[in-house]
Tab-separated table of C-alpha atoms in Angstrom:
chain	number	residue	atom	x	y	z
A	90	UNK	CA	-10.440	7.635	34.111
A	91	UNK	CA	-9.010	4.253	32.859
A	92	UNK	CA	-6.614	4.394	29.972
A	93	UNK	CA	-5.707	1.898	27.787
A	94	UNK	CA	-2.674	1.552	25.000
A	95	UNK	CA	-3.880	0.196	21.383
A	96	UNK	CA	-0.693	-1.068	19.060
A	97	UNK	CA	-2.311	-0.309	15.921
A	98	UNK	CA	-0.118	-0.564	13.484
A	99	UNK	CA	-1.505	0.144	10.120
A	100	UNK	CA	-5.105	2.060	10.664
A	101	UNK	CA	-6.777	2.386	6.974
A	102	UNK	CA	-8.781	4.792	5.968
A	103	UNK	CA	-12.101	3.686	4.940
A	104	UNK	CA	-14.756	4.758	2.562
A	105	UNK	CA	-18.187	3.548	2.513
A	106	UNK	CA	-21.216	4.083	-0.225
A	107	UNK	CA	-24.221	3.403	1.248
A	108	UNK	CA	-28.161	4.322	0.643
A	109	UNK	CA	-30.558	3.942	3.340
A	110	UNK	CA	-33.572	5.581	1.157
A	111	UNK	CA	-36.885	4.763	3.120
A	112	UNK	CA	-38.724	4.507	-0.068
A	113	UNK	CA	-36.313	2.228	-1.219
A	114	UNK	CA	-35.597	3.077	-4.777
A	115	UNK	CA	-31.679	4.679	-4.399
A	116	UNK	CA	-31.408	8.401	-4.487
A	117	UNK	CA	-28.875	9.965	-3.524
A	118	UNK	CA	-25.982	8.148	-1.793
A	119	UNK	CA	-24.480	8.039	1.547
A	120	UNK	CA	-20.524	8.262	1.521
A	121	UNK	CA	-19.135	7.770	4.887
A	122	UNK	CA	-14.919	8.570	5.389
A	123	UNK	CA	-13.382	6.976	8.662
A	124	UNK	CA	-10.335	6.150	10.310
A	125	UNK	CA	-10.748	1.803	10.567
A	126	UNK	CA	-8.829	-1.214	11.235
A	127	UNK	CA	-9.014	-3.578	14.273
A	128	UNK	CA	-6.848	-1.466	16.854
A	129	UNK	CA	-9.311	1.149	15.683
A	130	UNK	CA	-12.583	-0.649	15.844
A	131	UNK	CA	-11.541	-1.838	19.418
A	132	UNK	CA	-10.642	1.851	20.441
A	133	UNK	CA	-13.640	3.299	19.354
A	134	UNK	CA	-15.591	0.838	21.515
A	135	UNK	CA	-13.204	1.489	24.444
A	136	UNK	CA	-14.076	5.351	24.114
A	137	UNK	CA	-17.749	4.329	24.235
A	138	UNK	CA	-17.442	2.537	27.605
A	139	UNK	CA	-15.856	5.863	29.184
A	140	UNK	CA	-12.401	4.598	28.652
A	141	UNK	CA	-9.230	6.601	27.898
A	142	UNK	CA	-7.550	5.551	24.689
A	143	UNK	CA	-3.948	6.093	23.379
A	144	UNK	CA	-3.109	4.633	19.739
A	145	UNK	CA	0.359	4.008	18.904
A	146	UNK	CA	0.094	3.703	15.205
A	147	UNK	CA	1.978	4.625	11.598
A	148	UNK	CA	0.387	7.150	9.733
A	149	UNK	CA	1.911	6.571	6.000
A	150	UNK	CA	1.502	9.337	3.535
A	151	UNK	CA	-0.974	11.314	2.035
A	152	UNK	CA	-3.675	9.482	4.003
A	153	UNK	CA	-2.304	9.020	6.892
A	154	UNK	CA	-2.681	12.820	7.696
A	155	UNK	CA	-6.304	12.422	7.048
A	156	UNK	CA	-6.357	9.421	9.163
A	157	UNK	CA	-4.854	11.351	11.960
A	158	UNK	CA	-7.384	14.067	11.687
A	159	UNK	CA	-10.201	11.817	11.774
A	160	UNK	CA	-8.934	10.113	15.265
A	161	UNK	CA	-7.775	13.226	16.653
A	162	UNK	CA	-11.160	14.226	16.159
A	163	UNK	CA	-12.921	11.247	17.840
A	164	UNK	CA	-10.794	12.420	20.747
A	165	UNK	CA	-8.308	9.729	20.745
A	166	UNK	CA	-4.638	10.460	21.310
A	167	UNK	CA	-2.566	9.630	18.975
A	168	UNK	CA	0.840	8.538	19.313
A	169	UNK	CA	1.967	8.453	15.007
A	170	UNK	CA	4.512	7.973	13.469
A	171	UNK	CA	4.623	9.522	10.227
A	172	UNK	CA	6.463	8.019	7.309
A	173	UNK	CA	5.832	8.207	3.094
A	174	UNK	CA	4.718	6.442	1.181
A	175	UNK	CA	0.879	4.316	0.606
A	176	UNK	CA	-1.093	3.531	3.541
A	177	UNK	CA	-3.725	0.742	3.918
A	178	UNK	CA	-7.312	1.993	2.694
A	179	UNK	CA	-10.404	0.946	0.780
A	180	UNK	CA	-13.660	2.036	-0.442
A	181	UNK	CA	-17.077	-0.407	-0.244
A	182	UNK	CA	-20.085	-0.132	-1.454
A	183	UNK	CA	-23.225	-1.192	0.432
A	184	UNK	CA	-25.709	-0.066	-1.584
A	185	UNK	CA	-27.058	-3.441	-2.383
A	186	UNK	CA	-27.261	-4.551	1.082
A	187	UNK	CA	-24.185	-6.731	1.186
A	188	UNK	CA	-20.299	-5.198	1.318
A	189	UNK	CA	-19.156	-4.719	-2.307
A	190	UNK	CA	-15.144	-4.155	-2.669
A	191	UNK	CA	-14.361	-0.966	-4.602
A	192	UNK	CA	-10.437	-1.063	-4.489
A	193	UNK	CA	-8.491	-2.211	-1.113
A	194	UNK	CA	-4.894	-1.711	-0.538
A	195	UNK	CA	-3.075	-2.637	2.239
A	196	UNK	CA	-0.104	0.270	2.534
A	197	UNK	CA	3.596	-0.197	2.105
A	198	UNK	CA	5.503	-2.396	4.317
A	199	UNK	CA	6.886	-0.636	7.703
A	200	UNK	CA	11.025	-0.113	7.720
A	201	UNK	CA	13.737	-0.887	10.024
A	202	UNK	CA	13.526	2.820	11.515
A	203	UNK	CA	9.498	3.126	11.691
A	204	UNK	CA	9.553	0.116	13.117
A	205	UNK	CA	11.894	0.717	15.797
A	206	UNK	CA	10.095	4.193	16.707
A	207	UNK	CA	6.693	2.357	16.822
A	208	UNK	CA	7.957	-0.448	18.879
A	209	UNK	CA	9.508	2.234	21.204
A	210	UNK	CA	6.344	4.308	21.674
A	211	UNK	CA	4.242	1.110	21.951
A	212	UNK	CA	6.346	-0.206	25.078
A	213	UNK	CA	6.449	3.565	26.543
A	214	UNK	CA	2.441	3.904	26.225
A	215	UNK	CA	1.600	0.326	26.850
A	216	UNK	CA	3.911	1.230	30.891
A	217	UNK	CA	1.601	4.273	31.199
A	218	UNK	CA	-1.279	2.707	30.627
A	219	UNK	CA	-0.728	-0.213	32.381
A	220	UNK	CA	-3.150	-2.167	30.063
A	221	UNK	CA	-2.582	-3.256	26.445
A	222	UNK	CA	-4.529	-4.107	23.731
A	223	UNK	CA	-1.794	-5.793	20.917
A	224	UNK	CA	-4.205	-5.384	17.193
A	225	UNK	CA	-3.203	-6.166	14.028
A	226	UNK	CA	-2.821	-4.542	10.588
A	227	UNK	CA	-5.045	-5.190	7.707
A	228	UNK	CA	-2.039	-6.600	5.691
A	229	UNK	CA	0.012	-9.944	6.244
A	230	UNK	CA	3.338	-8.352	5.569
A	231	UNK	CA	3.332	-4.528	7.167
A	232	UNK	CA	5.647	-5.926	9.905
A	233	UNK	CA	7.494	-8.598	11.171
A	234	UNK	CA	5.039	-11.385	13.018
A	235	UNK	CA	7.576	-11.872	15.834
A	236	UNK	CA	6.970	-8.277	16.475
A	237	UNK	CA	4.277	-9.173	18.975
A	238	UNK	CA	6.612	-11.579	20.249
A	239	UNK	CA	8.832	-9.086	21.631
A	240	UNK	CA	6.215	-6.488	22.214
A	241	UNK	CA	4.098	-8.966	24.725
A	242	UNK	CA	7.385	-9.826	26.771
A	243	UNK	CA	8.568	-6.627	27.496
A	244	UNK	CA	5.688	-4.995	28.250
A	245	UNK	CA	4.534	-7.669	30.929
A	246	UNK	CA	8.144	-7.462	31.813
A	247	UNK	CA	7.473	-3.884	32.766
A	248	UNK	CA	4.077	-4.831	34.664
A	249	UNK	CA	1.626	-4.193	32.232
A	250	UNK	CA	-1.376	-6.712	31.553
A	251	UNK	CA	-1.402	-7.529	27.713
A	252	UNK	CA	-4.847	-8.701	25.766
A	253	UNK	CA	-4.173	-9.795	22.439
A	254	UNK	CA	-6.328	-10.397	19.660
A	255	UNK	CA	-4.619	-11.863	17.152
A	256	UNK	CA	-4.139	-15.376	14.437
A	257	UNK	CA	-1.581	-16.972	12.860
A	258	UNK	CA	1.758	-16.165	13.024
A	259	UNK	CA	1.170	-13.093	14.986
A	260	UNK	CA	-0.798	-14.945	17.308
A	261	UNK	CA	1.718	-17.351	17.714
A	262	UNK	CA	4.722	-14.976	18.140
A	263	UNK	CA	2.680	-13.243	21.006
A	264	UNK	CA	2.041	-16.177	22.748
A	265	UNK	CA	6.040	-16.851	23.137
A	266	UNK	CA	5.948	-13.748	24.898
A	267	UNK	CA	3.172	-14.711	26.903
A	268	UNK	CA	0.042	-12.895	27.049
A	269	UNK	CA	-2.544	-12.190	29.900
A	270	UNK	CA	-6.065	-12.733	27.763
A	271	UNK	CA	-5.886	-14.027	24.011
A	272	UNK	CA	-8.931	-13.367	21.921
A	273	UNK	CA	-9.293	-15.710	18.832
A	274	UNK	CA	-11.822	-17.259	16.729
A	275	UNK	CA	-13.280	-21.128	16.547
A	276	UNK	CA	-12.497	-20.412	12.568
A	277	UNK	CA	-9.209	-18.720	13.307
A	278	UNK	CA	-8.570	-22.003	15.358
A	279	UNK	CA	-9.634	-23.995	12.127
A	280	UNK	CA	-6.810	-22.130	9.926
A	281	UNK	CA	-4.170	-22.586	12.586
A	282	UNK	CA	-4.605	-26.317	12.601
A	283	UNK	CA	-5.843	-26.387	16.338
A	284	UNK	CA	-9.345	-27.341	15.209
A	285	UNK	CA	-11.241	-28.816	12.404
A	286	UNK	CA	-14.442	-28.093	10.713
A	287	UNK	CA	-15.749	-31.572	12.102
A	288	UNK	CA	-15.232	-30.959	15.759
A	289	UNK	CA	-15.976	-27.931	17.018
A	290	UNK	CA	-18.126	-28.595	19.890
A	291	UNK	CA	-16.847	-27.215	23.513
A	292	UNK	CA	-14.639	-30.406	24.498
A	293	UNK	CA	-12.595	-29.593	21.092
A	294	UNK	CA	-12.654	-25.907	21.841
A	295	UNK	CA	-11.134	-27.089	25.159
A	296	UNK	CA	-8.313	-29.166	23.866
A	297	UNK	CA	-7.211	-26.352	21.806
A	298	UNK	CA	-7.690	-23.747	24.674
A	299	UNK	CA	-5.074	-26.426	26.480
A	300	UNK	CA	-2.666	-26.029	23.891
A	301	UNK	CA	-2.858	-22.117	23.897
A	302	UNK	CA	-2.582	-21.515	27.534
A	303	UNK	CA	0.401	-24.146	27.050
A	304	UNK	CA	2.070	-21.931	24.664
A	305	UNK	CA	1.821	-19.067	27.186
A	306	UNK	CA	-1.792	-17.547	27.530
A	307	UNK	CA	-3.242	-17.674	31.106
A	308	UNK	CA	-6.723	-16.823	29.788
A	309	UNK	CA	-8.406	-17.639	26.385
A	310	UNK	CA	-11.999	-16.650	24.878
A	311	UNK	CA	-13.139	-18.514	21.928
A	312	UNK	CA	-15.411	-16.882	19.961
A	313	UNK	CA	-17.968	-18.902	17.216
A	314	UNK	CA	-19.940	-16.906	15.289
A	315	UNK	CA	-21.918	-14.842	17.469
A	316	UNK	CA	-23.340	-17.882	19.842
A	317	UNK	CA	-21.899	-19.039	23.005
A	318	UNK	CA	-18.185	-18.619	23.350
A	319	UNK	CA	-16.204	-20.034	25.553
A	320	UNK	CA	-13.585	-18.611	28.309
A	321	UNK	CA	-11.003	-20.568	30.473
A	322	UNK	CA	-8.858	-18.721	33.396
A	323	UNK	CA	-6.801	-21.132	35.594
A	324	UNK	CA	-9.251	-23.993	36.795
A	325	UNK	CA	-12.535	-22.083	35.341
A	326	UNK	CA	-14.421	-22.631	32.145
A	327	UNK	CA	-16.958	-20.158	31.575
A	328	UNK	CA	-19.699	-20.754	28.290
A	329	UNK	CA	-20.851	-17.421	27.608
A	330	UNK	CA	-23.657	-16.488	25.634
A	331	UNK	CA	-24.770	-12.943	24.602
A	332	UNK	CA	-27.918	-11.843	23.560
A	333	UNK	CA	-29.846	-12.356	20.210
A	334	UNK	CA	-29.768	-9.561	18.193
A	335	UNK	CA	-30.986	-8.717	14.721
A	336	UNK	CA	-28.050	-8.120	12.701
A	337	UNK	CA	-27.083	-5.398	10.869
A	338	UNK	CA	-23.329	-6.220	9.862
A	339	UNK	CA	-21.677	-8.809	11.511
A	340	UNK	CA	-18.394	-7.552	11.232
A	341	UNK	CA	-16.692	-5.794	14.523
A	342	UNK	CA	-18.266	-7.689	16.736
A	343	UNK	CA	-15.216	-9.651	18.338
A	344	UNK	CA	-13.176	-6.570	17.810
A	345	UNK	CA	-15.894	-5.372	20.462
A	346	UNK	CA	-16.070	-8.062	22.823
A	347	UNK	CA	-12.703	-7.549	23.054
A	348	UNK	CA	-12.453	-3.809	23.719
A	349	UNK	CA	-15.509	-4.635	26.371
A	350	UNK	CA	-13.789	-7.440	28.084
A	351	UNK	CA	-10.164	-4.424	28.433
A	352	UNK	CA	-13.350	-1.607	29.687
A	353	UNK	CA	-13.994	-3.423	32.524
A	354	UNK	CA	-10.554	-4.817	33.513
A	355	UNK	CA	-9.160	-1.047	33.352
A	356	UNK	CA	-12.317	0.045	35.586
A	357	UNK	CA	-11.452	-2.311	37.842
A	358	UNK	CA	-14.035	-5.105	37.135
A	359	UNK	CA	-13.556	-8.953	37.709
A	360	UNK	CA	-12.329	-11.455	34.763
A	361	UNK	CA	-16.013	-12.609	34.597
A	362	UNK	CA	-18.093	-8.953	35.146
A	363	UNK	CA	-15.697	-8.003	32.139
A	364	UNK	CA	-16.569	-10.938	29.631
A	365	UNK	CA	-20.337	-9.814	31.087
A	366	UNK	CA	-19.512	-6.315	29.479
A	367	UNK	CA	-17.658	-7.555	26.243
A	368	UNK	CA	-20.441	-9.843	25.285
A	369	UNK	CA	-22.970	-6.873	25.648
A	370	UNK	CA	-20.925	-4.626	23.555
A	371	UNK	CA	-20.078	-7.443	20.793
A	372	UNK	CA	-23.816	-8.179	20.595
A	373	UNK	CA	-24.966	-4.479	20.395
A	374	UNK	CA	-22.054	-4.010	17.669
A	375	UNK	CA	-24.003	-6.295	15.216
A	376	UNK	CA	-27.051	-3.848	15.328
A	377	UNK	CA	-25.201	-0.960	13.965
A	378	UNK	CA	-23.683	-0.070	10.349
A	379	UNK	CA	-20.540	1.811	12.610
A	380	UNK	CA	-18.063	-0.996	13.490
A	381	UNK	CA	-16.781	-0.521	16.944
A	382	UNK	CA	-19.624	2.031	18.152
A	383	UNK	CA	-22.575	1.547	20.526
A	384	UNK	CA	-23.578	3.276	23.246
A	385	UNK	CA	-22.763	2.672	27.598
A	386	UNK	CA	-26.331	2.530	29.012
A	387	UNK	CA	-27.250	0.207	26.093
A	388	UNK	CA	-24.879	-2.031	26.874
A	389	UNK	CA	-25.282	-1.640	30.529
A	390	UNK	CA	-29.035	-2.711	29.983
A	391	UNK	CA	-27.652	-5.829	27.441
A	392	UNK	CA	-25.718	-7.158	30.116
A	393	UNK	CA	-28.471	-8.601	32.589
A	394	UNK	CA	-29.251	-10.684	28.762
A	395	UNK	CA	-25.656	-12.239	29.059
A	396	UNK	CA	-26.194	-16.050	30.180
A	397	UNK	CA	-22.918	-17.653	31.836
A	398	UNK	CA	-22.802	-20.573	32.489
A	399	UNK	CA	-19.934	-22.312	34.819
A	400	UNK	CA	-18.335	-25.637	34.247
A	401	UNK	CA	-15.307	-27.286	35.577
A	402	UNK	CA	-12.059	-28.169	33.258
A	403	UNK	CA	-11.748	-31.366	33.513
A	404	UNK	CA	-14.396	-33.370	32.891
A	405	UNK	CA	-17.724	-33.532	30.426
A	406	UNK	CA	-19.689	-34.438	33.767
A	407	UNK	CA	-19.350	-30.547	34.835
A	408	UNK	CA	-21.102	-29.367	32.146
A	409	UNK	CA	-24.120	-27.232	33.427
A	410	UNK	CA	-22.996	-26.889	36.869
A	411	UNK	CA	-22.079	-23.904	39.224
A	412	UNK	CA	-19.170	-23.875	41.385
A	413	UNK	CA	-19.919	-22.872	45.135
A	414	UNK	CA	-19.041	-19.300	43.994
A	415	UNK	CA	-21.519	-19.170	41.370
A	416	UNK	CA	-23.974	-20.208	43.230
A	417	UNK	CA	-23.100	-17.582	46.220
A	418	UNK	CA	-22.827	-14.974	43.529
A	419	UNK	CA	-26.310	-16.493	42.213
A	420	UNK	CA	-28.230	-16.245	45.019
A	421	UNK	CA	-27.262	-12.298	45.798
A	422	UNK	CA	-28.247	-11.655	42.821
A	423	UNK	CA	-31.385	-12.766	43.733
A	424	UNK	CA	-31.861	-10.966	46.793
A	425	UNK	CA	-30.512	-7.713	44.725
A	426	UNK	CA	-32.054	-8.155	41.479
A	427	UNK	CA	-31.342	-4.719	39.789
A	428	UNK	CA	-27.879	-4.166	41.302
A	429	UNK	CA	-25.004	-5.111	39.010
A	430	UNK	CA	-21.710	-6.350	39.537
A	431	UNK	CA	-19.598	-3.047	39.426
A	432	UNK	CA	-21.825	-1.952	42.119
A	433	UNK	CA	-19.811	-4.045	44.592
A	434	UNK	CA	-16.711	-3.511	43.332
């Protein structure tokens, strides 16, 4: 079975009050406790697609024993290291339909010495694996941003294929190390200056996508709000776009493209079968209260929904068209109509 190292550095415990009364007039409330946090959401979803999954994680505290307990018993393995002091949690209330913050917090800071045994078991897990996911904490200042830097060097150093999905100043410290496949946002684009409000559209997406694989990402997906996203590797632009769902809670959903898109590079599949798979898992996220779950044959079925669409990188006169490839690929599928891409892997 694939495996797959998740640097997660801060997971929060989570607390959720919810009431899903048929009748529709309250009762008795829901109140659901889980471990959370975007290395977490992402690992769940891994686990879901039949992948291995080690976390390499602090565990701060009083809470971070329950957090352990609660990802030990969703049959992750945890690599923790255990230190004092507050770790990240919050409680919401979704009672009323929309998320309603109780109390947040986002933990104490990490220290020289935590840091230093969570960058060590990172780098060790990460060569194991062979694949790396590189996740962020809930909190700006729980460690260093130049962190990832050195993190995403020496683990490629060491052979392994990093995916990061990150912003800001983390984003930018992993991309000095260079990074096989950044993840980030059209919005998270807007806040790092590399796009505006006003332009948007896929030639601006582009442009910035330019300046990120110039900073030292060979692949990039942009994600926009749930529509068509778009995916570059080398001389190949890929627009992506998953199926409509009803939504449930929005939130996740990248967090699951992304742990879809690592599924099917650890089993083995192409670049473009694996955005196939990470845009059926980030759609079917949106139809479920659970961040980060879903289910594989669902998402299996979602992926024959996922429209790609190939264009070349140079020019707004490739829009719409397939490269030879595409259309080879095209007109097999054709002849084979139900068989699916990992079939002839």
């Amino acid at each position: 079975m694939p495996d797959v190292a998740v640097f997660a550095p801060s997971p929060t415990l989570t607390v959720t009050v919810e009431d899903h009364g048929m009748d529709g007039d309250g009762g008795a409330p829901e109140i659901h406790v889980h471990a959370g946090g975007q290395g977490v959401w992402q690992a769940r979803m891994l686990r879901r697609l039949g992948v291995t999954v080690t976390i390499c994680c602090t565990l701060t505290g009083e809470l971070g024993r329950i957090v352990r307990v609660l990802l030990e018993d969703e049959g992750f393995r945890v690599v923790g290291i255990e230190r004092e002091g507050s770790g990240a949690a919050y409680v919401h209330d979704r009672r009323a339909g929309e998320r309603e913050a109780v109390a947040e917090t986002q933990g104490h800071p990490l220290g020289r010495h935590d840091l230093d045994e969570l960058y060590g078991a990172m780098l060790r897990e990460g060569i194991d694996a062979g694949l790396a996911i590189l996740s962020g904490p809930d909190g700006d200042g729980v460690l260093p941003a130049d962190t990832y830097r050195r993190l995403a060097a020496d683990l490629r150093t060491n052979g392994v294929r990093v995916v990061a999905d990150l912003a800001g100043d983390r984003m930018t410290a992993a991309l000095e190390g260079g990074v096989d496949v950044l993840k980030v946002s059209d919005e998270e684009l807007v806040a790092d200056g590399l796009l505006t409000e006003d332009e948007k559209d896929t030639e601006d997406v582009l442009r910035a996508i330019d300046e990120l694989r110039s900073r030292g990402a060979d692949t990039v997906i942009v994600t926009r709000g749930g529509g068509t996203f778009v995916v570059r590797e080398d001389e190949t632009v890929l627009e992506v776009t998953p199926p409509q769902l009803e939504i449930a809670d929005h939130r996740g959903a990248g967090d699951s493209l992304t742990a879809g898109v690592c599924a099917g590079l650890a089993a083995g599949q192409s670049l473009r079968d694996a955005i196939v798979t990470g845009a059926a898992a980030g759609a079917l996220n949106v139809t479920r209260h659970g961040l980060g779950t879903g289910d594989m044959e669902t998402i299996d079925r979602l992926r024959d929904a996922v429209d790609v669409q190939e264009r070349g990188a140079g020019s707004d006169d490739s829009r719409g068209r397939i490269s030879p490839e595409g259309l080879a690929a095209l007109a097999e599928s054709d002849e084979h109509p139900h068989r699916r891409p990992e079939e002839d892997a």
